[in-house]
Coordinates of N, CA and C and ligand atoms in Angstrom, one line a residue:
A150 N -14.5 20.9 8.3 CA -14.2 22.0 9.4 C -13.5 23.2 9.2
S151 N -13.4 24.1 10.0 CA -12.6 25.3 9.7 C -11.1 25.1 9.9
G152 N -10.4 26.2 10.2 CA -8.9 26.3 10.3 C -8.4 25.4 11.5
G153 N -9.1 25.2 12.4 CA -8.7 24.3 13.5 C -8.8 22.8 13.3
G154 N -9.3 22.4 12.1 CA -9.5 21.0 11.8 C -10.5 20.3 12.6
M155 N -10.6 19.1 12.3 CA -11.7 18.2 12.9 C -11.6 18.3 14.5
I156 N -10.4 18.2 15.0 CA -10.4 18.1 16.4 C -10.8 19.4 17.1
M157 N -10.6 20.5 16.6 CA -11.1 21.8 17.1 C -12.8 21.7 17.0
A158 N -13.2 21.2 15.9 CA -14.7 21.0 15.9 C -15.2 20.1 17.0
W159 N -14.6 19.0 17.1 CA -15.0 18.0 18.2 C -14.8 18.6 19.7
L160 N -13.7 19.4 19.8 CA -13.7 20.0 21.1 C -14.7 21.0 21.4
N161 N -15.1 21.7 20.4 CA -16.4 22.5 20.6 C -17.6 21.9 20.9
K162 N -17.8 20.7 20.0 CA -19.0 20.0 20.0 C -19.2 19.2 21.3
H163 N -18.0 18.7 21.9 CA -18.1 17.9 23.1 C -17.5 18.5 24.2
H164 N -17.7 20.0 24.3 CA -17.1 20.8 25.2 C -17.4 20.3 26.7
T165 N -18.6 19.9 26.8 CA -18.9 19.5 28.3 C -18.3 18.3 28.9
I166 N -18.3 17.3 28.1 CA -17.6 16.0 28.6 C -16.0 16.3 28.5
Y167 N -15.5 17.1 27.7 CA -14.1 17.5 27.6 C -13.7 18.2 29.0
S168 N -14.5 19.1 29.3 CA -14.3 19.8 30.6 C -14.4 18.9 31.9
R169 N -15.3 18.0 31.8 CA -15.4 17.2 32.9 C -14.1 16.2 33.0
A170 N -13.5 16.1 31.8 CA -12.2 15.1 32.0 C -11.0 16.0 32.3
T171 N -11.0 17.3 31.9 CA -9.7 18.2 32.0 C -9.9 19.1 33.4
R172 N -11.1 19.1 33.9 CA -11.3 20.0 35.1 C -11.9 19.3 36.2
H173 N -11.5 18.1 36.3 CA -12.1 17.1 37.3 C -11.7 17.6 38.7
P174 N -12.8 17.3 39.7 CA -12.4 17.6 41.0 C -11.0 17.4 41.6
F175 N -10.5 16.2 41.2 CA -9.1 15.6 41.6 C -8.1 16.8 41.2
I176 N -8.2 17.3 40.0 CA -7.4 18.3 39.4 C -7.6 19.8 40.0
L177 N -8.8 20.0 40.2 CA -9.1 21.3 40.8 C -8.7 21.4 42.3
S178 N -8.8 20.3 42.9 CA -8.2 20.2 44.4 C -6.8 20.2 44.4
T179 N -6.1 19.7 43.4 CA -4.7 19.7 43.3 C -4.3 21.2 43.0
R180 N -4.9 21.9 42.3 CA -4.7 23.3 41.9 C -4.9 24.1 43.1
D181 N -5.9 23.7 43.9 CA -6.3 24.7 45.0 C -5.5 24.4 46.3
G182 N -4.8 23.2 46.3 CA -3.9 22.8 47.3 C -4.7 22.1 48.5
T183 N -6.0 21.7 48.1 CA -6.8 20.9 49.1 C -6.8 19.5 48.8
V184 N -6.1 19.0 48.0 CA -6.1 17.6 47.5 C -5.8 16.7 48.6
D185 N -6.6 15.5 48.7 CA -6.3 14.6 49.8 C -5.2 13.7 49.3
L186 N -4.1 13.7 50.1 CA -2.9 13.0 49.7 C -3.2 11.5 49.5
S187 N -4.0 10.9 50.1 CA -4.3 9.6 49.9 C -4.8 9.2 48.4
S188 N -5.7 10.2 48.0 CA -6.1 10.3 46.6 C -4.9 10.3 45.7
F189 N -4.0 11.3 46.0 CA -2.8 11.5 45.1 C -2.0 10.2 45.0
K190 N -1.8 9.5 46.3 CA -1.2 8.2 46.2 C -1.8 7.1 45.5
R191 N -3.2 7.1 45.6 CA -4.0 6.2 44.8 C -3.7 6.4 43.3
W192 N -3.9 7.7 43.0 CA -3.6 8.1 41.5 C -2.2 7.6 41.1
L193 N -1.3 7.9 41.9 CA 0.2 7.5 41.5 C 0.4 6.1 41.2
E194 N -0.1 5.1 42.2 CA 0.1 3.7 42.0 C -0.8 3.1 40.8
Q195 N -2.0 3.8 40.6 CA -2.8 3.3 39.6 C -2.1 3.8 38.2
D196 N -1.7 5.1 38.1 CA -1.2 5.5 36.9 C 0.2 4.8 36.5
Y197 N 0.7 4.4 37.4 CA 2.1 3.5 37.2 C 1.7 2.3 36.4
I198 N 0.6 1.7 36.8 CA 0.0 0.5 36.2 C -0.4 0.7 34.8
F199 N -1.2 1.9 34.6 CA -1.6 2.5 33.4 C -0.4 2.7 32.3
V200 N 0.6 3.4 32.9 CA 1.6 3.8 32.0 C 2.3 2.5 31.5
R201 N 2.5 1.5 32.3 CA 3.1 0.3 31.7 C 2.3 -0.4 30.7
E202 N 1.0 -0.2 30.8 CA 0.1 -0.8 29.6 C 0.1 0.2 28.4
F203 N 0.3 1.4 28.7 CA 0.4 2.5 27.7 C 1.6 2.3 26.6
V204 N 2.6 1.7 27.1 CA 3.7 1.5 26.4 C 3.3 0.6 25.2
P205 N 2.9 -0.8 25.3 CA 2.6 -1.4 24.1 C 1.5 -0.8 23.2
F206 N 0.6 0.1 23.8 CA -0.3 0.8 23.0 C 0.4 1.7 22.1
V207 N 1.3 2.6 22.6 CA 2.0 3.5 21.8 C 2.9 2.8 20.8
A208 N 3.5 1.6 21.2 CA 4.2 0.8 20.2 C 3.3 0.3 19.1
S209 N 2.0 0.1 19.4 CA 1.2 -0.3 18.3 C 0.8 0.8 17.3
V210 N 0.7 2.1 17.9 CA 0.5 3.3 17.2 C 1.7 3.5 16.2
L211 N 2.9 3.3 16.9 CA 4.1 3.4 16.0 C 4.1 2.5 14.7
L212 N 3.7 1.3 15.0 CA 3.8 0.2 14.0 C 2.7 0.7 12.9
K213 N 1.4 1.1 13.4 CA 0.5 1.6 12.4 C 1.1 2.7 11.5
A214 N 1.8 3.6 12.2 CA 2.3 4.8 11.5 C 3.3 4.2 10.4
W215 N 4.1 3.3 10.7 CA 5.1 2.8 9.8 C 4.4 2.1 8.6
R216 N 3.2 1.4 8.9 CA 2.6 0.7 7.9 C 1.6 1.7 7.0
E217 N 1.1 2.6 7.6 CA 0.0 3.4 6.9 C 0.4 5.0 6.6
S218 N 1.4 5.4 7.1 CA 1.7 6.8 7.1 C 2.7 7.1 6.0
E219 N 2.5 8.0 5.1 CA 3.5 8.5 4.1 C 4.4 9.5 4.6
D220 N 4.0 10.0 5.8 CA 4.9 11.2 6.4 C 5.9 10.6 7.5
G221 N 7.0 10.5 7.2 CA 8.1 10.1 8.1 C 8.2 10.7 9.4
S222 N 7.7 11.8 9.4 CA 7.8 12.7 10.6 C 6.8 12.2 11.7
D223 N 5.7 11.5 11.3 CA 4.8 11.0 12.3 C 5.6 10.2 13.2
M224 N 6.3 9.2 12.5 CA 7.1 8.2 13.4 C 8.0 8.8 14.4
E225 N 8.6 9.8 13.9 CA 9.6 10.5 14.9 C 8.9 11.1 16.2
V226 N 7.7 11.6 15.9 CA 7.0 12.2 17.1 C 6.5 11.0 18.0
I227 N 6.0 10.0 17.4 CA 5.5 9.0 18.2 C 6.7 8.2 18.9
L228 N 7.8 8.1 18.3 CA 9.0 7.6 18.9 C 9.5 8.3 20.0
S229 N 9.3 9.7 19.9 CA 9.7 10.5 21.0 C 8.8 10.3 22.2
G230 N 7.6 10.0 21.9 CA 6.6 9.8 23.0 C 7.0 8.6 23.7
L231 N 7.4 7.5 22.8 CA 7.7 6.1 23.5 C 8.9 6.3 24.2
A232 N 9.9 7.1 23.8 CA 11.1 7.3 24.5 C 10.9 8.0 25.8
S233 N 10.0 9.0 26.0 CA 9.8 9.6 27.2 C 8.9 8.7 28.2
L234 N 8.2 7.7 27.7 CA 7.6 6.8 28.7 C 8.6 6.0 29.3
N235 N 9.9 5.7 28.8 CA 11.0 5.1 29.5 C 11.4 5.9 30.7
D236 N 11.5 7.1 30.5 CA 11.9 8.1 31.6 C 10.8 8.1 32.5
E237 N 9.5 8.1 32.1 CA 8.4 8.2 32.9 C 8.3 7.1 33.9
I238 N 8.5 5.9 33.4 CA 8.6 4.7 34.4 C 9.5 4.9 35.5
S239 N 10.7 5.2 35.1 CA 11.6 5.6 36.3 C 11.2 6.6 37.2
W240 N 10.6 7.7 36.7 CA 10.1 8.8 37.5 C 9.0 8.2 38.5
F241 N 8.1 7.3 38.0 CA 7.1 6.8 38.8 C 7.7 5.9 40.0
K242 N 8.8 5.3 39.7 CA 9.4 4.5 40.7 C 10.0 5.4 41.9
K243 N 10.7 6.5 41.3 CA 11.3 7.4 42.2 C 10.3 8.2 43.1
E244 N 9.2 8.6 42.4 CA 8.2 9.2 43.1 C 7.5 8.4 44.1
A245 N 7.2 7.1 43.8 CA 6.6 6.2 44.7 C 7.4 6.1 46.1
L246 N 8.8 5.9 45.8 CA 9.7 5.9 47.0 C 9.4 7.1 47.9
K247 N 9.4 8.3 47.3 CA 9.2 9.6 48.0 C 8.0 9.6 48.9
W248 N 6.8 8.9 48.3 CA 5.7 9.0 49.0 C 5.4 7.5 49.8
G249 N 6.4 6.7 49.9 CA 6.2 5.5 50.6 C 5.1 4.6 49.9
V250 N 4.9 4.7 48.6 CA 4.0 3.9 47.9 C 4.6 2.6 47.4
L251 N 4.0 1.4 47.7 CA 4.7 0.2 47.2 C 4.1 -0.2 45.8
L252 N 4.9 0.0 44.7 CA 4.3 -0.3 43.5 C 4.1 -1.7 43.2
S253 N 4.9 -2.5 43.6 CA 5.0 -4.1 43.4 C 3.8 -4.7 44.0
G254 N 3.2 -4.1 45.0 CA 2.1 -4.8 45.7 C 0.6 -4.3 45.1
T255 N 0.8 -3.5 44.1 CA -0.5 -2.9 43.6 C -1.2 -3.7 42.5
S256 N -2.6 -3.7 42.6 CA -3.2 -4.3 41.5 C -4.2 -3.3 40.9
P257 N -4.4 -3.5 39.7 CA -5.3 -2.3 39.1 C -6.7 -2.4 39.4
Q258 N -7.3 -1.2 39.7 CA -8.7 -1.1 40.1 C -9.6 -1.2 38.8
K259 N -10.8 -1.3 39.1 CA -11.8 -1.5 37.9 C -11.8 -0.5 36.8
A260 N -11.6 0.7 37.2 CA -11.7 1.9 36.1 C -10.4 1.7 35.3
N261 N -9.3 1.4 36.0 CA -8.0 1.1 35.3 C -8.0 -0.1 34.4
Q262 N -8.5 -1.2 34.9 CA -8.7 -2.3 34.1 C -9.5 -2.0 32.9
D263 N -10.6 -1.4 33.0 CA -11.6 -1.0 31.9 C -10.8 -0.2 30.9
Y264 N -10.1 0.9 31.4 CA -9.2 1.7 30.5 C -8.2 0.9 29.6
C265 N -7.5 0.0 30.4 CA -6.4 -0.8 29.8 C -7.0 -1.7 28.7
R266 N -8.3 -2.2 29.1 CA -8.9 -3.2 28.1 C -9.3 -2.4 26.9
F267 N -9.6 -1.2 27.0 CA -10.0 -0.3 25.9 C -8.6 -0.1 25.0
L268 N -7.7 0.3 25.6 CA -6.3 0.4 24.9 C -6.1 -0.8 24.0
E269 N -6.1 -2.0 24.7 CA -5.9 -3.2 24.1 C -6.7 -3.4 22.8
S270 N -8.0 -2.9 22.8 CA -9.0 -3.1 21.7 C -8.4 -2.2 20.6
L271 N -7.7 -1.2 20.9 CA -7.3 -0.2 19.9 C -6.0 -0.7 19.3
M272 N -5.4 -1.8 19.9 CA -4.0 -2.3 19.3 C -4.3 -3.3 18.3
S273 N -5.6 -3.7 18.0 CA -5.9 -4.6 17.1 C -5.5 -4.2 15.7
S274 N -4.9 -4.9 14.7 CA -4.7 -4.6 13.5 C -5.8 -4.1 12.6
E275 N -7.1 -4.4 13.1 CA -8.2 -3.8 12.4 C -8.5 -2.4 12.6
I276 N -7.9 -1.9 13.6 CA -8.1 -0.5 14.0 C -7.2 0.3 13.2
S277 N -7.8 1.3 12.4 CA -6.8 2.2 11.6 C -6.0 3.1 12.3
Y278 N -4.8 3.4 11.6 CA -4.0 4.4 12.2 C -4.7 5.7 12.5
T279 N -5.6 6.1 11.9 CA -6.3 7.5 12.0 C -7.0 7.4 13.2
V280 N -7.7 6.3 13.6 CA -8.4 6.1 14.8 C -7.5 6.1 16.1
A281 N -6.5 5.3 15.9 CA -5.5 5.0 17.1 C -4.7 6.4 17.3
I282 N -4.3 7.1 16.3 CA -3.6 8.3 16.6 C -4.5 9.4 17.3
T283 N -5.8 9.3 16.9 CA -6.7 10.3 17.6 C -6.9 9.9 19.0
A284 N -7.1 8.6 19.2 CA -7.1 8.2 20.7 C -5.9 8.6 21.5
F285 N -4.7 8.4 20.8 CA -3.3 8.6 21.4 C -3.4 10.1 21.8
W286 N -3.6 11.0 20.9 CA -3.6 12.4 21.0 C -4.6 12.7 22.3
A287 N -5.8 12.2 22.3 CA -6.7 12.5 23.3 C -6.2 12.1 24.6
I288 N -5.6 11.0 24.8 CA -5.1 10.5 26.2 C -4.1 11.5 26.7
E289 N -3.1 11.8 25.8 CA -2.1 12.8 26.2 C -2.7 14.3 26.5
A290 N -3.6 14.6 25.6 CA -4.2 15.9 25.8 C -4.8 16.3 27.0
V291 N -5.7 15.2 27.5 CA -6.3 15.3 28.7 C -5.4 15.6 30.0
Y292 N -4.3 14.9 29.9 CA -3.3 15.2 31.0 C -2.7 16.4 31.0
Q293 N -2.3 16.8 29.6 CA -1.6 18.1 29.5 C -2.6 19.4 29.9
E294 N -3.8 19.2 29.5 CA -4.8 20.3 29.8 C -5.0 20.3 31.2
S295 N -5.2 19.2 31.8 CA -5.5 19.0 33.3 C -4.3 19.6 34.0
F296 N -3.1 19.0 34.0 CA -2.0 19.3 34.9 C -1.5 20.8 34.5
S297 N -1.7 21.4 33.3 CA -1.2 22.7 33.2 C -2.0 23.7 33.9
L298 N -3.3 23.3 34.2 CA -4.1 24.2 35.0 C -3.5 24.5 36.4
C299 N -2.8 23.4 36.9 CA -2.2 23.4 38.2 C -0.9 24.2 38.2
L300 N -0.5 24.7 37.1 CA 0.8 25.4 37.0 C 0.4 27.0 36.8
K301 N -0.8 27.2 36.4 CA -1.3 28.6 36.0 C -1.1 29.6 37.1
H302 N -1.0 30.8 36.7 CA -0.7 31.9 37.7 C -1.9 31.9 38.7
G303 N -1.7 31.9 39.9 CA -2.8 32.0 41.0 C -2.9 30.5 41.7
S304 N -2.5 29.6 41.0 CA -2.8 28.2 41.4 C -2.0 28.0 42.8
R305 N -2.6 27.1 43.7 CA -1.9 26.9 45.0 C -1.5 25.4 45.0
T306 N -1.1 24.8 44.0 CA -0.5 23.5 44.0 C 0.6 23.2 45.1
P307 N 0.4 22.3 46.0 CA 1.6 22.1 46.9 C 2.8 21.8 46.3
A308 N 3.9 22.3 46.8 CA 5.4 22.2 46.4 C 5.6 20.7 46.0
E309 N 5.2 19.7 46.8 CA 5.6 18.3 46.7 C 4.7 17.6 45.4
L310 N 3.8 18.5 44.9 CA 3.1 17.9 43.6 C 3.5 18.6 42.4
M311 N 4.3 19.6 42.5 CA 4.7 20.3 41.4 C 5.4 19.6 40.2
E312 N 6.2 18.6 40.7 CA 7.0 17.8 39.6 C 6.0 17.0 38.9
T313 N 5.0 16.5 39.4 CA 3.9 15.8 38.7 C 3.3 16.6 37.6
C314 N 2.8 17.8 38.2 CA 2.1 18.8 37.4 C 3.0 19.2 36.2
Q315 N 4.4 19.4 36.4 CA 5.3 19.8 35.4 C 5.5 18.8 34.4
R316 N 5.5 17.5 34.8 CA 5.7 16.5 33.8 C 4.7 16.4 32.7
W317 N 3.4 16.7 33.0 CA 2.4 16.7 32.0 C 1.9 18.1 31.5
G318 N 2.2 19.1 32.4 CA 1.6 20.4 32.2 C 2.5 21.4 31.6
S319 N 3.8 20.9 31.4 CA 4.8 21.8 30.8 C 4.6 22.2 29.5
D320 N 5.3 23.3 29.0 CA 5.2 23.8 27.7 C 5.7 22.6 26.6
S321 N 6.7 22.0 27.0 CA 7.3 21.0 26.1 C 6.4 19.8 25.9
F322 N 5.8 19.3 27.0 CA 4.6 18.4 26.8 C 3.5 18.9 26.0
G323 N 3.3 20.1 26.2 CA 2.2 20.8 25.3 C 2.5 20.8 23.8
Q324 N 3.8 21.1 23.6 CA 4.3 21.1 22.2 C 4.1 19.8 21.6
Y325 N 4.5 18.8 22.4 CA 4.3 17.3 21.9 C 2.9 17.0 21.5
C326 N 2.0 17.5 22.4 CA 0.5 17.2 22.2 C 0.1 18.0 20.9
H327 N 0.6 19.1 20.8 CA 0.3 19.9 19.6 C 0.6 19.2 18.4
S328 N 1.9 18.6 18.4 CA 2.3 17.7 17.3 C 1.5 16.6 17.0
L329 N 1.0 15.8 18.0 CA 0.1 14.7 17.9 C -1.3 15.3 17.3
Q330 N -1.8 16.4 17.7 CA -2.9 16.9 17.3 C -2.9 17.3 15.7
M331 N -1.7 17.7 15.3 CA -1.6 18.0 14.0 C -1.6 16.7 13.1
I332 N -1.0 15.7 13.5 CA -1.0 14.5 12.8 C -2.3 13.9 12.7
A333 N -3.1 14.0 13.9 CA -4.5 13.5 13.9 C -5.3 14.3 12.9
N334 N -5.1 15.5 12.9 CA -6.0 16.4 12.1 C -5.7 16.1 10.6
K335 N -4.4 15.9 10.2 CA -4.0 15.6 8.8 C -4.7 14.3 8.4
R336 N -4.8 13.3 9.3 CA -5.3 12.1 8.9 C -6.8 12.3 8.9
L337 N -7.4 12.9 9.8 CA -8.9 13.0 9.8 C -9.3 13.8 8.6
E338 N -8.6 14.6 8.1 CA -9.0 15.6 6.9 C -9.2 14.6 5.6
K339 N -8.3 13.6 5.7 CA -8.4 12.7 4.4 C -9.4 11.5 4.7
A340 N -9.8 11.3 5.8 CA -10.5 10.1 6.2 C -12.0 10.0 5.7
P341 N -12.4 8.9 5.2 CA -13.8 8.7 4.9 C -14.6 8.7 6.1
D342 N -15.9 9.0 5.9 CA -16.9 9.3 6.9 C -16.9 8.1 8.0
Y343 N -16.8 6.8 7.6 CA -16.9 5.8 8.6 C -15.8 5.8 9.6
I344 N -14.7 6.2 9.0 CA -13.3 6.3 10.0 C -13.5 7.5 10.9
L345 N -14.1 8.6 10.3 CA -14.4 9.8 11.2 C -15.3 9.5 12.2
G346 N -16.4 8.6 12.1 CA -17.2 8.2 13.1 C -16.5 7.4 14.1
K347 N -15.6 6.5 13.7 CA -15.0 5.7 14.7 C -14.1 6.5 15.5
A348 N -13.4 7.5 14.9 CA -12.3 8.2 15.5 C -13.0 9.1 16.5
E349 N -14.2 9.6 16.2 CA -14.9 10.6 17.3 C -15.3 9.7 18.3
E350 N -15.8 8.5 18.1 CA -16.4 7.6 19.1 C -15.1 7.1 20.1
A351 N -13.7 6.9 19.4 CA -12.7 6.6 20.3 C -12.3 8.0 21.1
F352 N -12.5 9.0 20.7 CA -12.1 10.4 21.4 C -12.9 10.3 22.6
L353 N -14.4 10.2 22.4 CA -15.4 10.2 23.4 C -15.1 9.1 24.5
S354 N -14.6 7.9 24.0 CA -14.4 6.9 24.9 C -13.2 7.2 25.8
V355 N -12.2 7.8 25.2 CA -10.9 8.3 26.0 C -11.4 9.1 27.1
L356 N -12.3 10.2 26.8 CA -12.7 11.1 27.8 C -13.5 10.4 28.9
E357 N -14.5 9.5 28.6 CA -15.1 8.7 29.6 C -14.2 8.0 30.5
H358 N -13.2 7.3 29.9 CA -12.3 6.5 30.7 C -11.4 7.5 31.6
E359 N -11.0 8.6 31.1 CA -10.1 9.6 31.9 C -11.1 10.0 33.1
I360 N -12.3 10.2 33.0 CA -13.2 10.7 34.0 C -13.3 9.7 35.1
E361 N -13.5 8.5 34.7 CA -13.5 7.3 35.6 C -12.2 7.1 36.3
F362 N -11.1 7.4 35.6 CA -9.9 7.2 36.3 C -9.6 8.3 37.4
W363 N -10.0 9.4 37.0 CA -9.9 10.6 38.2 C -10.9 10.2 39.3
N364 N -12.1 9.7 39.0 CA -13.1 9.2 40.0 C -12.4 8.2 40.9
M365 N -11.9 7.2 40.2 CA -11.1 6.2 41.0 C -10.1 6.7 41.9
S366 N -9.3 7.7 41.5 CA -8.2 8.3 42.3 C -9.0 8.9 43.6
N367 N -10.0 9.5 43.3 CA -10.7 10.4 44.4 C -11.4 9.2 45.3
G368 N -11.4 8.0 44.9 CA -12.1 7.0 45.8 C -13.6 7.0 45.7
I369 N -14.0 7.6 44.5 CA -15.4 7.5 44.2 C -16.0 6.2 43.6
Ligands
LIG570 C1 -4.7 7.8 32.9 N1 -4.1 9.2 31.1 C2 -3.7 8.5 32.2 N2 -2.5 8.4 32.5 C3 -1.5 9.0 31.8 N3 -0.3 8.8 32.3 C4 -1.8 9.8 30.6 C5 -3.1 9.8 30.3 C6 -0.9 10.5 29.9 O1 0.2 9.8 29.5

């Protein structure tokens, strides 16, 4: 691929599904200020469950980096992600209180269960670091791209949803996603074809799961 690396090539090739994941009606309605607050609360309680499952997944990526990467800076980027998940879990609890959402009484819905099962499959030691870091990047990038849309000039995001949008839509989260993308690109550049195929498949699976996750939040 050209200067943008493999990921840029895939973003172009899979533009349609990527847009369905990053410009979902849930996000567009948040941006337009027409979002149904019961959808937002459902997203909040379900994403709390997801993030708790995401921690061991990120830890598994860290372990793969330690085993398979020659570049020590990979581990630092992944560790910073893991550290911010600690803060994120506290934030979810605080946010749930604000909305009167009872997190302890929540069980994962089907789309969430399916997504978490997919994460678990990537935690296997049979899955290469290249595939896992690509999936990790994609998971973070979808949220970054989605929520940054709600911060753009001209958006009408309700004030009480701004903190959520800033958490994932901020420039600093964008920088972090960019670092993950560079790591993934570096790995993909050196990967044999069969790993490239698996990484592309994992990228597409992430997009499908993200779309289903938004659908679930909207009660679809
Ligand atoms: C469903 N995808 C989902 N939840 C998240 N919190 C992220 C991505 C980003 O961490």
